[in-house]
mmCIF file of C-alpha atoms and ligand atoms in Angstrom:
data_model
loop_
_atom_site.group_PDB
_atom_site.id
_atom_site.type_symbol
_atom_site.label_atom_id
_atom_site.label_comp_id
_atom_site.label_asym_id
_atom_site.label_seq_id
_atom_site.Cartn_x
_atom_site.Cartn_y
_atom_site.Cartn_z
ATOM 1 C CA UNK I 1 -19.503 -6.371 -12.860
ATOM 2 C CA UNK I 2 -19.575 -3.732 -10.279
ATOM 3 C CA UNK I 3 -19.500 -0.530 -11.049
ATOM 4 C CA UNK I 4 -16.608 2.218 -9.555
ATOM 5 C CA UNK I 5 -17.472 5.437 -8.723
ATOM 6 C CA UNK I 6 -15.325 8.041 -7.568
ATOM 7 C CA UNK I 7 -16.724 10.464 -4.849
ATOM 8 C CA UNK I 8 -14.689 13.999 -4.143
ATOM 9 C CA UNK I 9 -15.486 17.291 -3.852
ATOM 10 C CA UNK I 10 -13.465 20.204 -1.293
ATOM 11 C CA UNK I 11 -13.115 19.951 2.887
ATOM 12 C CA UNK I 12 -16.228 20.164 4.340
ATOM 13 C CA UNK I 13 -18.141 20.032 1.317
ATOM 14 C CA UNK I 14 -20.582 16.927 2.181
ATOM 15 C CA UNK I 15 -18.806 14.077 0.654
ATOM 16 C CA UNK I 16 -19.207 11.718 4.056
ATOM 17 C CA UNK I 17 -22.877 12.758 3.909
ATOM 18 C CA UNK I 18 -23.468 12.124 0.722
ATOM 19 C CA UNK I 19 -21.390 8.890 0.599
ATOM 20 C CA UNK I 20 -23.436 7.557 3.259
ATOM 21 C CA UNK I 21 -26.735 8.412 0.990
ATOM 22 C CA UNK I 22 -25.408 6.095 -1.521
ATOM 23 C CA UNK I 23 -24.788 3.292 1.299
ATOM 24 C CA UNK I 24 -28.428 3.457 1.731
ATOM 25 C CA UNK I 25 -29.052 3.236 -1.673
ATOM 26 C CA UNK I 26 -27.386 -0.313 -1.550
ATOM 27 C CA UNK I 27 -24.020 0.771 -2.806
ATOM 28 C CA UNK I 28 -20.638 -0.486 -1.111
ATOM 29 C CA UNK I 29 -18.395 2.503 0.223
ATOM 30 C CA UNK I 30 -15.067 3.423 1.252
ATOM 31 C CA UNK I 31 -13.624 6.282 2.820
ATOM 32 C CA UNK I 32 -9.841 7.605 2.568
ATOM 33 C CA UNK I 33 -10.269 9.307 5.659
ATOM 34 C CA UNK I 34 -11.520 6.484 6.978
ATOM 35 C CA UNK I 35 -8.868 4.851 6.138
ATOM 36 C CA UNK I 36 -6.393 7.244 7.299
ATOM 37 C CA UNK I 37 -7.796 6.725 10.835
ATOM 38 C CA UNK I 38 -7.401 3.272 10.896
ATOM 39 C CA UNK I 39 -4.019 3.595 9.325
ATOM 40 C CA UNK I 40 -3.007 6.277 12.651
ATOM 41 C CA UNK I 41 -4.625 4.228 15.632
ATOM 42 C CA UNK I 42 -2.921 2.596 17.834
ATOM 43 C CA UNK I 43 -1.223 -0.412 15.790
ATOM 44 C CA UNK I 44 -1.975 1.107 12.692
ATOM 45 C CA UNK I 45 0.106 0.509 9.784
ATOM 46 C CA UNK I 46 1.311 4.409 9.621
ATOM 47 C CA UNK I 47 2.591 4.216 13.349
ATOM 48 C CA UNK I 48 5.967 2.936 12.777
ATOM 49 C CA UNK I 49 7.042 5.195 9.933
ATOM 50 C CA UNK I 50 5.383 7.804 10.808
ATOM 51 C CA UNK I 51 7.034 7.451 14.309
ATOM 52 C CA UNK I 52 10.162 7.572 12.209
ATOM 53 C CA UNK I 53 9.676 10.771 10.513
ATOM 54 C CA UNK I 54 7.653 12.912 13.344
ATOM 55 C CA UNK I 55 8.113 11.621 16.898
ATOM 56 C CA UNK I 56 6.155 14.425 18.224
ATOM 57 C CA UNK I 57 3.251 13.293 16.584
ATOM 58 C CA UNK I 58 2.978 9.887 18.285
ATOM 59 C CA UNK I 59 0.775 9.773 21.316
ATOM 60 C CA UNK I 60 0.073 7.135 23.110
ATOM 61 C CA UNK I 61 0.708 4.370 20.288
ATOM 62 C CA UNK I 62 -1.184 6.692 17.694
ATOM 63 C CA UNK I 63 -0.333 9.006 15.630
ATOM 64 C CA UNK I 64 -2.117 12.406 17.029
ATOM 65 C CA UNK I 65 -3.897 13.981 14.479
ATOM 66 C CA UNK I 66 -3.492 17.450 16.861
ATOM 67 C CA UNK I 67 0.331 16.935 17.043
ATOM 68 C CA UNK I 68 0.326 16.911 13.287
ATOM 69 C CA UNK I 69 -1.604 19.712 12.898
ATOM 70 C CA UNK I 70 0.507 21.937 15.287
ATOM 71 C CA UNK I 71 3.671 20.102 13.230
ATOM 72 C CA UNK I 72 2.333 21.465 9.936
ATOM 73 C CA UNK I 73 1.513 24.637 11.340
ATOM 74 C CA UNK I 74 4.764 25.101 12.256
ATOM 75 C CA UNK I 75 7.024 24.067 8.893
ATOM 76 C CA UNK I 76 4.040 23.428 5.632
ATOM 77 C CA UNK I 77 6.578 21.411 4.123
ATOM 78 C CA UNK I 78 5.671 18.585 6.601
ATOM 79 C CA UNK I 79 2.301 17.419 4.594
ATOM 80 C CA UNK I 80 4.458 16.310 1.915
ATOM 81 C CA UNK I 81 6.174 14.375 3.808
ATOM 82 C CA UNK I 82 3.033 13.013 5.500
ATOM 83 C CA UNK I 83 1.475 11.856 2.206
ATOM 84 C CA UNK I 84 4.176 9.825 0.940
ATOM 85 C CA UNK I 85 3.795 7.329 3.760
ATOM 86 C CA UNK I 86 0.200 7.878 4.143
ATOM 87 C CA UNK I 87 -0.998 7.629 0.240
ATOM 88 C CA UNK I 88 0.700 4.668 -0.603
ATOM 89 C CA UNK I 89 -0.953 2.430 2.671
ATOM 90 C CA UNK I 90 -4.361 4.343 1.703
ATOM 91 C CA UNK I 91 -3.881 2.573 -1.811
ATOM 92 C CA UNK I 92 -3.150 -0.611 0.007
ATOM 93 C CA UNK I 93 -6.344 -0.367 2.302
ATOM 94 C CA UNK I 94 -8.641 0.864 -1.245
ATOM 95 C CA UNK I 95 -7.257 -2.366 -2.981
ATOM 96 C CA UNK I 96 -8.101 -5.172 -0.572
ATOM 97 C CA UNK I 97 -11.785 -3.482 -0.103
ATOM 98 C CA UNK I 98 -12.297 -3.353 -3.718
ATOM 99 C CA UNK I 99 -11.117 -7.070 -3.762
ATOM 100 C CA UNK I 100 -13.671 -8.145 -1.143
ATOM 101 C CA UNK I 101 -17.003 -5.471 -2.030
ATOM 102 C CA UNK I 102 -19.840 -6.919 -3.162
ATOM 103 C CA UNK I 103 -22.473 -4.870 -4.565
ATOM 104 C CA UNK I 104 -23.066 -3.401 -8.230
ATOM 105 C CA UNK I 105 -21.937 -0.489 -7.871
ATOM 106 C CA UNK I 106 -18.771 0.727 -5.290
ATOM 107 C CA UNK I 107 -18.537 4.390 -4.024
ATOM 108 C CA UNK I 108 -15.217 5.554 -2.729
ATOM 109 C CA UNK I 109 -14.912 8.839 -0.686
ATOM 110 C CA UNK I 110 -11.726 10.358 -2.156
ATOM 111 C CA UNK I 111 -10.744 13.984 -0.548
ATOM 112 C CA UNK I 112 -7.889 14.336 -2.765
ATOM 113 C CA UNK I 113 -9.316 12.258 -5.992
ATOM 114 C CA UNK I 114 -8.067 14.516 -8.949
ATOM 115 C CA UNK I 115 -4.852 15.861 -6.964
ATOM 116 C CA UNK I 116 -3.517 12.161 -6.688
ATOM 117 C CA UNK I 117 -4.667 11.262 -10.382
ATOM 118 C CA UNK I 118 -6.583 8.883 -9.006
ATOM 119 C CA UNK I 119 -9.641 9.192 -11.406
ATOM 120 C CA UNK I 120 -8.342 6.742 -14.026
ATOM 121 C CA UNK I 121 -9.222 4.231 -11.890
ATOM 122 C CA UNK I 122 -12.975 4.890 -11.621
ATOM 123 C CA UNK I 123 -15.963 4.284 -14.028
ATOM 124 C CA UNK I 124 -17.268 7.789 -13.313
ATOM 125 C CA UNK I 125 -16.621 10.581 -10.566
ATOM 126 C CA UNK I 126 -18.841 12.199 -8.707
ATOM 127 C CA UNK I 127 -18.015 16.167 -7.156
ATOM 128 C CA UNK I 128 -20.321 17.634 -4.327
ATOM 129 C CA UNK I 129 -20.674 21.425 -4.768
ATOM 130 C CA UNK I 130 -21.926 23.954 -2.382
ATOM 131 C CA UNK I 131 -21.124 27.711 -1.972
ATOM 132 C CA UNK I 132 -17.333 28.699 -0.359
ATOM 133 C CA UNK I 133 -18.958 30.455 2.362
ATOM 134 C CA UNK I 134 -21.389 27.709 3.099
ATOM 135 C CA UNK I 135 -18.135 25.307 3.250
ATOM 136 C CA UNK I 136 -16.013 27.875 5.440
ATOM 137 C CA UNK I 137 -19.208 27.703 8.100
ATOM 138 C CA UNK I 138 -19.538 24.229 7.931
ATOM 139 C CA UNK I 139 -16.005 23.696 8.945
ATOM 140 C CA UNK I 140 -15.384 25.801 11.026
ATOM 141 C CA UNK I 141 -18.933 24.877 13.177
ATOM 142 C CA UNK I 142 -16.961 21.424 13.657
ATOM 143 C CA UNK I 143 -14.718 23.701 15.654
ATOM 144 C CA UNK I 144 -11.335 21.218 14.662
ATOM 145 C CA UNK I 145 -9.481 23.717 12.755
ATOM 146 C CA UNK I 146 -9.135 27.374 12.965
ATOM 147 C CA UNK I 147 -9.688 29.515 10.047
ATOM 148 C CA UNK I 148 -5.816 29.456 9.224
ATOM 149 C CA UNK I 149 -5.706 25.857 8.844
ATOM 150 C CA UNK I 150 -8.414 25.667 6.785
ATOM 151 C CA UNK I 151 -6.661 28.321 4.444
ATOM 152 C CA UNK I 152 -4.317 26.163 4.608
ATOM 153 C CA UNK I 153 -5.469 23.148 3.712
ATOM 154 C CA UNK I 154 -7.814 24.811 1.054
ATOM 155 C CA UNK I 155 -4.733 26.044 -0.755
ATOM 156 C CA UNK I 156 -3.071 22.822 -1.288
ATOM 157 C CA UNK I 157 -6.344 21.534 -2.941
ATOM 158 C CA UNK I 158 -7.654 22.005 -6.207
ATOM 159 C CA UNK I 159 -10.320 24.736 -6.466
ATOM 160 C CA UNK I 160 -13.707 23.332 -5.843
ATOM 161 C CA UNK I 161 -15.215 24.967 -9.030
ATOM 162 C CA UNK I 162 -12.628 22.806 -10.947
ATOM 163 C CA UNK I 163 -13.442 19.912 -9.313
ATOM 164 C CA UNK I 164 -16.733 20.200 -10.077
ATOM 165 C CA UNK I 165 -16.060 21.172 -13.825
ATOM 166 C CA UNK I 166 -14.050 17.761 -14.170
ATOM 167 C CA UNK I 167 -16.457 15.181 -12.498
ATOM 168 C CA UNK I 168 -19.457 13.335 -14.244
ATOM 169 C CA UNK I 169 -21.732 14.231 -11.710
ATOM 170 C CA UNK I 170 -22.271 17.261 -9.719
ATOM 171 C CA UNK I 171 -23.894 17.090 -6.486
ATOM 172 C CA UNK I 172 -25.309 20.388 -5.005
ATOM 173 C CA UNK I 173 -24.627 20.059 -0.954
ATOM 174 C CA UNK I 174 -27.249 23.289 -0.006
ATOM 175 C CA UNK I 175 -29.767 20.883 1.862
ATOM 176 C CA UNK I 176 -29.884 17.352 2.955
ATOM 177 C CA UNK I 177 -32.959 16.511 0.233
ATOM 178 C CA UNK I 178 -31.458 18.492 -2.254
ATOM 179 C CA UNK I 179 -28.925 16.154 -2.007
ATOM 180 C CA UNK I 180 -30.621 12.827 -1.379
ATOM 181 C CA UNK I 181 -32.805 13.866 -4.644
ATOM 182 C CA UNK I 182 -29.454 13.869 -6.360
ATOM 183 C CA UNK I 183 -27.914 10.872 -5.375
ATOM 184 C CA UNK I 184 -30.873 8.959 -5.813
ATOM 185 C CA UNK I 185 -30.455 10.326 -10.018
ATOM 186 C CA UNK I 186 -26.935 9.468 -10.080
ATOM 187 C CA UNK I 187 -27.963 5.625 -8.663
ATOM 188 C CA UNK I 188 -30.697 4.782 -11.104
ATOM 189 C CA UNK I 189 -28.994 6.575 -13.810
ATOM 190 C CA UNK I 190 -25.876 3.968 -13.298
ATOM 191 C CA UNK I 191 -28.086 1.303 -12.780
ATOM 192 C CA UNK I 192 -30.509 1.793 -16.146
ATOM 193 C CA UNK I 193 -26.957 2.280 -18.180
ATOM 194 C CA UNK I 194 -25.374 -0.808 -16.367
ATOM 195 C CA UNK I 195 -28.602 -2.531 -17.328
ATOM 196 C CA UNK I 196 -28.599 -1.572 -20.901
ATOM 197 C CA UNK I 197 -25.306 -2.775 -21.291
HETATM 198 C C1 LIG U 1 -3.936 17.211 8.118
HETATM 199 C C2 LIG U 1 -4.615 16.277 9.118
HETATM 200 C C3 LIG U 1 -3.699 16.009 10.315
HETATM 201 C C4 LIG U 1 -5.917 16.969 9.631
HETATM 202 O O1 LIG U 1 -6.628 16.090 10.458
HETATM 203 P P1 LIG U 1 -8.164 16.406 10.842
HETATM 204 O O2 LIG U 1 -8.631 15.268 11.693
HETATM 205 O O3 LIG U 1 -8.280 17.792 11.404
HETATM 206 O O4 LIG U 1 -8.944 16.450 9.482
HETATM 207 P P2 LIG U 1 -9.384 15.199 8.516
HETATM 208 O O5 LIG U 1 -8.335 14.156 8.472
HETATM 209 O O6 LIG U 1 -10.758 14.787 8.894
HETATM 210 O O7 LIG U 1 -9.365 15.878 7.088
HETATM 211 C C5 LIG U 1 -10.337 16.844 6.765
HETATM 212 C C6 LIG U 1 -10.208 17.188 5.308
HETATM 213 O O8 LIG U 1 -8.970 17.881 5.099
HETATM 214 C C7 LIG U 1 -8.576 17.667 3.768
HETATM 215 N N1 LIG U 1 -7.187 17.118 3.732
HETATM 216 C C8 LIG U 1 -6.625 16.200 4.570
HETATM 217 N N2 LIG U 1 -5.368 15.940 4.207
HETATM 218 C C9 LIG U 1 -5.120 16.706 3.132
HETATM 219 C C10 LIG U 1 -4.002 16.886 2.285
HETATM 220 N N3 LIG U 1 -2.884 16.173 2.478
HETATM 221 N N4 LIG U 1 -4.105 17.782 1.256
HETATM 222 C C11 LIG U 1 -5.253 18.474 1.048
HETATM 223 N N5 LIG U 1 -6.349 18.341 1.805
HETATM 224 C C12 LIG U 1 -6.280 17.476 2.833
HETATM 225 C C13 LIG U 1 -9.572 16.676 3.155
HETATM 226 O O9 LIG U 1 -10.594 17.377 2.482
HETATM 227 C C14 LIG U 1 -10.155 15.999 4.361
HETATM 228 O O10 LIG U 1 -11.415 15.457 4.084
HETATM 229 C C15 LIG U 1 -5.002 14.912 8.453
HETATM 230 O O11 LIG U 1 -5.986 15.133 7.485
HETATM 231 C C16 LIG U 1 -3.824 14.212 7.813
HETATM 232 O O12 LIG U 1 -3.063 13.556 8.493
HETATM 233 N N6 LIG U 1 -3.683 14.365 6.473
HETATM 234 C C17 LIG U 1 -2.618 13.689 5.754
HETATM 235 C C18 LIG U 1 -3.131 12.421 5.105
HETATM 236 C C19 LIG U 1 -3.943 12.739 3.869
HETATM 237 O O13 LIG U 1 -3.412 13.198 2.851
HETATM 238 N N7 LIG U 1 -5.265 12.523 3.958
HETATM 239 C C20 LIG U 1 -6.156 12.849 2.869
HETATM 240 C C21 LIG U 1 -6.971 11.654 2.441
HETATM 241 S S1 LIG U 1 -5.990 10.323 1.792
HETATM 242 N N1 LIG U 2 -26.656 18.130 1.763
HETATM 243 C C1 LIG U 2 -26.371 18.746 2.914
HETATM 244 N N2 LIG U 2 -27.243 19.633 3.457
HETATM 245 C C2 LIG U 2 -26.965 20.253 4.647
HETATM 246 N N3 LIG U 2 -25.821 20.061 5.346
HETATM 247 C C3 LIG U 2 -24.924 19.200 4.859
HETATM 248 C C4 LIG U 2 -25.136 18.497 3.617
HETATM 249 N N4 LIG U 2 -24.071 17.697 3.382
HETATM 250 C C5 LIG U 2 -23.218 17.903 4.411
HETATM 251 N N5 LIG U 2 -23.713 18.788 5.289
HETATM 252 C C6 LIG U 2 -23.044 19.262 6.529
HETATM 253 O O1 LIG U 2 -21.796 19.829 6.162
HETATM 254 C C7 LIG U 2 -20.769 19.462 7.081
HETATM 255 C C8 LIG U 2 -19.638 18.755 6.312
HETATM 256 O O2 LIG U 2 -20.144 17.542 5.766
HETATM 257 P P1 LIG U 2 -19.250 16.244 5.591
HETATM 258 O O3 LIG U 2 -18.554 15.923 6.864
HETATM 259 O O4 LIG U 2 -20.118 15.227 4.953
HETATM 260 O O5 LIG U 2 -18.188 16.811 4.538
HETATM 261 P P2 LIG U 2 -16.862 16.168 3.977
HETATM 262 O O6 LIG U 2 -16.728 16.674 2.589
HETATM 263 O O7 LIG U 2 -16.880 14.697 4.184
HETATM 264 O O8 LIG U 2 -15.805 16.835 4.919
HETATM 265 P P3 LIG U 2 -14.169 16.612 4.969
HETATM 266 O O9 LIG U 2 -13.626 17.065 3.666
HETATM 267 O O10 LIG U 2 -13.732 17.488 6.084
HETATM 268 O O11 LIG U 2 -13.969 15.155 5.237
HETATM 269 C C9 LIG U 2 -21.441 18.575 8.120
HETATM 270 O O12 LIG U 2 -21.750 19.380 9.232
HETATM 271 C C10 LIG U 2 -22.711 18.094 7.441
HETATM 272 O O13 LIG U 2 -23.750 17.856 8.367
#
């Protein structure tokens, strides 16, 4: 039996970092926006209809993650639109990994977990947690979005604090051991009740 849990938490709160603690820890992961960029290269599965939708936003046989931005920017409405031919192929993508991982337990790296009601589908969920103006830093030191697009892209998620509130695990993001202590918990914890089972 393997074992699916759900990893989410708000942008830029650590879940790639974190997800890639519980690689190391032996379990199998996937990432939505991992996904996403395979799904936008060139040849990618979202090409053609996204191609359809936004022409500006093709580049070079890819969908251009800057062209969207400055498309969104300019009319909101336009995520919408985005998601219904991205979620449905990231769905896809989740579905044939979970049909070929092997390991006992599966992690999957889901920004917008509880938004898409995806957490019916998992064992457990997991949340990482840090302070707003710790996350606000943090993104905006990767210097790919200005502070209006992360506004932005904060509103249309839930608030982190609920997040948090709704997972089965919290994981505090405020240092990289802090973290690694946590994950480590969460691993053995699922393994002892997997084992008692
Ligand atoms: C908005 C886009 C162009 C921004 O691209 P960029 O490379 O700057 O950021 P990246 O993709 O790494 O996303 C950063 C974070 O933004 C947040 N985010 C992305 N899309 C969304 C969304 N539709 N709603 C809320 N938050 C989102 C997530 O926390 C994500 O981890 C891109 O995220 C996109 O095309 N989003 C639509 C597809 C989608 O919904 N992806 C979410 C995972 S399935
Ligand atoms: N436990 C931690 N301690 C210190 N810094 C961290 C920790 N976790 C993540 N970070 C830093 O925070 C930033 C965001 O982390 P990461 O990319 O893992 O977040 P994310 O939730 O996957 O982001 P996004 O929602 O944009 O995909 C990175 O610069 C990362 O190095």
């Amino acid at each position: 039996m393997m074992f699916l849990l759900g990893l989410t938490g708000s942008i830029g709160m650590g879940k790639s970092t974190t997800a890639e603690m519980f690689a190391q820890m032996g379990c199998a992961v996937w990432d939505a926006d991992a996904a996403v960029h395979r799904l936008y290269r060139q040849g990618g599965a979202a090409v053609a209809p996204m191609a359809k939708a936004f022409p500006d936003a093709i580049v070079d046989g890819a969908v251009s993650r800057a062209a969207l931005k400055t498309i969104i920017g300019q009319d909101p409405s336009a995520l919408k639109v985005i998601e219904g031919i991205v979620h449905p192929l990231v769905l896809q993508d989740r579905k044939s990994f979970m049909e070929s991982a092997n390991a006992d337990i599966a992690v999957f790296d889901i920004p917008l977990l509880f938004e898409t009601g995806a957490e019916r589908e998992f064992d457990a969920v997991a949340c990482v947690f840090v302070a707003e103006e710790i996350q606000r830093q943090r993104v905006l030191d990767r210097g790919t979005m200005t502070a209006e697009q992360l506004d932005m892209i904060i509103a249309k998620q839930l608030p982190a604090r609920e997040k948090a509130d709704r997972a089965d695990f919290v994981i505090v993001t405020d240092t990289l051991e802090h973290a690694r202590a946590q994950v480590e918990d969460v691993v053995k914890q699922i393994r002892k009740d997997m084992d008692d089972a």
